[in-house]
Short mmCIF file of C-alpha atoms in Angstrom, two decimals:
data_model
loop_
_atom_site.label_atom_id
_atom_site.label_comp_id
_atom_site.label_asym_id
_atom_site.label_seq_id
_atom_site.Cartn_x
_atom_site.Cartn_y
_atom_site.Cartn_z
CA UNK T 1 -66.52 -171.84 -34.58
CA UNK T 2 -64.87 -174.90 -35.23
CA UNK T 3 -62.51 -173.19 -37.81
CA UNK T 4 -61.29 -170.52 -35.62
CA UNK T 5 -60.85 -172.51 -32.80
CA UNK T 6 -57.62 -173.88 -33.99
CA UNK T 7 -54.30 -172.69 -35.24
CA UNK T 8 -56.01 -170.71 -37.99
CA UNK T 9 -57.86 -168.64 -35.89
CA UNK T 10 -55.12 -167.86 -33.13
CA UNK T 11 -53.43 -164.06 -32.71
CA UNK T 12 -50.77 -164.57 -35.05
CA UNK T 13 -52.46 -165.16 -37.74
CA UNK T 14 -55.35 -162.37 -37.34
CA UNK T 15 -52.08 -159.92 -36.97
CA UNK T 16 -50.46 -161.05 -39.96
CA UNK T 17 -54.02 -160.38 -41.83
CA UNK T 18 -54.95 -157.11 -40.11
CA UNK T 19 -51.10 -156.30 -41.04
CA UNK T 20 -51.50 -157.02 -44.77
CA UNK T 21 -55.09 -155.29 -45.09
CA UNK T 22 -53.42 -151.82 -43.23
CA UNK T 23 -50.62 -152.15 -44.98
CA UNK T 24 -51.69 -151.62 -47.90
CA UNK T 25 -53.92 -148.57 -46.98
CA UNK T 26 -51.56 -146.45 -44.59
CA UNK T 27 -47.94 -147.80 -46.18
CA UNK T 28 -46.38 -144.39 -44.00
CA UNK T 29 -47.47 -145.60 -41.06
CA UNK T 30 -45.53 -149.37 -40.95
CA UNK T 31 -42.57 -149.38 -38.10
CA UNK T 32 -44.21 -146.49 -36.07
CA UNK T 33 -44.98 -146.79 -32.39
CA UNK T 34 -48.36 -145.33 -33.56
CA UNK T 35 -49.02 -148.01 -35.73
CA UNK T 36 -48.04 -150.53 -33.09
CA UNK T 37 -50.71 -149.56 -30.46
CA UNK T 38 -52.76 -149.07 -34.17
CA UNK T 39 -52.36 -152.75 -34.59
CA UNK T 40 -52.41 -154.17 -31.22
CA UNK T 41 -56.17 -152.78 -30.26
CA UNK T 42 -57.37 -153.62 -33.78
CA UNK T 43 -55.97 -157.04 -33.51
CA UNK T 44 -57.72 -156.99 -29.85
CA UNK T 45 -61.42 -155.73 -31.75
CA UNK T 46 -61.30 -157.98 -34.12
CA UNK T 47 -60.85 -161.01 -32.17
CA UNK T 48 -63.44 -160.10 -29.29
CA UNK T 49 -65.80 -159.24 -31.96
CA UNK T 50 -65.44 -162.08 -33.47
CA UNK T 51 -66.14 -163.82 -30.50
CA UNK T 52 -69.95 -162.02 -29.94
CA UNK T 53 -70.59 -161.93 -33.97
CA UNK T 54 -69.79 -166.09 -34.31
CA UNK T 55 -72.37 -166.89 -30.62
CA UNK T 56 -74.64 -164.59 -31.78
CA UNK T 57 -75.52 -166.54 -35.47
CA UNK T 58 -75.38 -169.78 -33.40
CA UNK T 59 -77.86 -168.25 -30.85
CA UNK T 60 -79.75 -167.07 -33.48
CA UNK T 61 -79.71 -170.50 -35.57
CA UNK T 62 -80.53 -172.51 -32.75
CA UNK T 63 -83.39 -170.33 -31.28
CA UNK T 64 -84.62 -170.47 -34.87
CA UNK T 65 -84.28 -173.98 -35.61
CA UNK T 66 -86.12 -174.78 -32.08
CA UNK T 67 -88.70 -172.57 -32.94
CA UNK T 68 -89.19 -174.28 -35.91
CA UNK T 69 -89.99 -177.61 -34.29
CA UNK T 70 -92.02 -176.15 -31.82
CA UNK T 71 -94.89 -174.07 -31.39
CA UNK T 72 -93.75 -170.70 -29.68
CA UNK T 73 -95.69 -168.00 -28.95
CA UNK T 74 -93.77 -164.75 -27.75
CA UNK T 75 -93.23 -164.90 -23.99
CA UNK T 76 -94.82 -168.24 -23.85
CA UNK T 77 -93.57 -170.56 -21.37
CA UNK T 78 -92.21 -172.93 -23.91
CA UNK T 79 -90.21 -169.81 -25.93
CA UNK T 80 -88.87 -169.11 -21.94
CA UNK T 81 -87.65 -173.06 -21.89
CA UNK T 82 -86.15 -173.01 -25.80
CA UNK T 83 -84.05 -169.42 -24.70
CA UNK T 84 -82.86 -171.56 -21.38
CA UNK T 85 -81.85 -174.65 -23.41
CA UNK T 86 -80.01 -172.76 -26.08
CA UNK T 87 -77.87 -170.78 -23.62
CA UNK T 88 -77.08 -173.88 -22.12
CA UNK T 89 -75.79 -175.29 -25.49
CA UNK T 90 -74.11 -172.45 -26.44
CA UNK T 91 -72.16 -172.41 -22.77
CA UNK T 92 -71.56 -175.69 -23.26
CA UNK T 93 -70.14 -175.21 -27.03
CA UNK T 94 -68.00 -172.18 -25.78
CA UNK T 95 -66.22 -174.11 -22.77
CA UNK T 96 -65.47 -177.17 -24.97
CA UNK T 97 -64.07 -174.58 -27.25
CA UNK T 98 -62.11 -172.57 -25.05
CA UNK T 99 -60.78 -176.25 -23.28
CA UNK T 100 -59.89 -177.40 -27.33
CA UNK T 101 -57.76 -173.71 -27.52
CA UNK T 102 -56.05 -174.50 -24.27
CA UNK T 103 -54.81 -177.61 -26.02
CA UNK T 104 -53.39 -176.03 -28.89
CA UNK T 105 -49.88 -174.70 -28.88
CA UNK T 106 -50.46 -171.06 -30.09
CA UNK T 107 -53.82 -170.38 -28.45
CA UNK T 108 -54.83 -170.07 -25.16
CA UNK T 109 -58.31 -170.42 -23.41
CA UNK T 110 -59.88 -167.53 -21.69
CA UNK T 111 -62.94 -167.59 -18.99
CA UNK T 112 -63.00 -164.14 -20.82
CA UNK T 113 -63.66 -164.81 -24.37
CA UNK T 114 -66.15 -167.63 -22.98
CA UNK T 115 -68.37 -165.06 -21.11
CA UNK T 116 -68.11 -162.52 -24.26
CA UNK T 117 -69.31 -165.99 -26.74
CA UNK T 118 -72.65 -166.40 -24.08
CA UNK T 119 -73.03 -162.60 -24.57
CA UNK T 120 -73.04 -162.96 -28.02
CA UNK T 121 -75.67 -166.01 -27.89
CA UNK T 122 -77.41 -163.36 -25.88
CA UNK T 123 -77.63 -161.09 -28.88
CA UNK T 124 -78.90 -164.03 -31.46
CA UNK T 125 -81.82 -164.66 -28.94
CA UNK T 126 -82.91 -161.30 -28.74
CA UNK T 127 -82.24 -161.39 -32.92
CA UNK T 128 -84.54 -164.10 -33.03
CA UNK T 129 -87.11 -162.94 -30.27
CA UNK T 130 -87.38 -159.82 -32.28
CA UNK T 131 -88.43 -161.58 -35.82
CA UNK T 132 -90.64 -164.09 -34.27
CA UNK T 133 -92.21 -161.47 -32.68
CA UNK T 134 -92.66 -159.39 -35.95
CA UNK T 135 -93.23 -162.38 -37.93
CA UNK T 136 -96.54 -163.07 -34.96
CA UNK T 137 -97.91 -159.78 -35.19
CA UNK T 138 -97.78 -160.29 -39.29
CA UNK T 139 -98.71 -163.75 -38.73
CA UNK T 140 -100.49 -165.23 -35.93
CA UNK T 141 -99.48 -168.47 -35.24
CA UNK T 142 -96.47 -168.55 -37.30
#
């Protein structure tokens, strides 16, 4: 998260990759209007994806490392608590992040992308809901 928050992760420079990578696969396509709309809404689904896939492993680390400490049953009370405090975190991460972005010259921050990281924090708790819950049936008291 760190990483892509900066200059490295901004628009630019996932264009110039995407750009490379098609390049090289559809050469008769470069300096068409097709490929600009092409590149534009790839360049657009990469970055919000990358957005939900980068929440969702720290929902999923988190929910997992919490679990670890404590002992959660599926649908206790105290798995309820750990799925509260790690949305809170992760809200918390994804603000400071998009408020870093807004202080860097070639990004910008977006309420947007923010809302899309808690969705994908969403996804790693369900992630992790779903093993814990396999790994109780398999395993009570794991």
């Amino acid at each position: 998260i760190v990483l892509s928050s900066g200059e490295f992760g901004a628009e630019l420079n996932t264009d110039a990759h995407l750009w490379q990578w098609f390049a090289s696969r559809f050469p008769g396509l470069l300096g068409s209007e097709t490929w600009a709309a092409i590149a534009e809404a790839l360049s657009w689904l990469v970055r919000k994806a990358a957005h939900i896939a980068e929440y969702a492993v720290l929902g999923l680390v988190a929910a997992w490392s919490l679990r670890r400490w404590m002992v959660l049953g599926p649908g206790s009370r105290a798995e309820q608590r750990m799925t509260i405090t790690v949305l809170l975190f992760g809200a918390l991460v994804s603000l400071g992040d998009e408020l870093n972005q807004s202080t860097i010259a070639l990004r910008t921050g977006s309420l947007a992308d923010a809302l899309l990281d808690v969705l994908g924090l969403g996804l790693g708790l369900w992630c992790a809901s779903c093993v814990a819950r396999r790994m109780y049936k398999t395993w009570p008291g794991c």
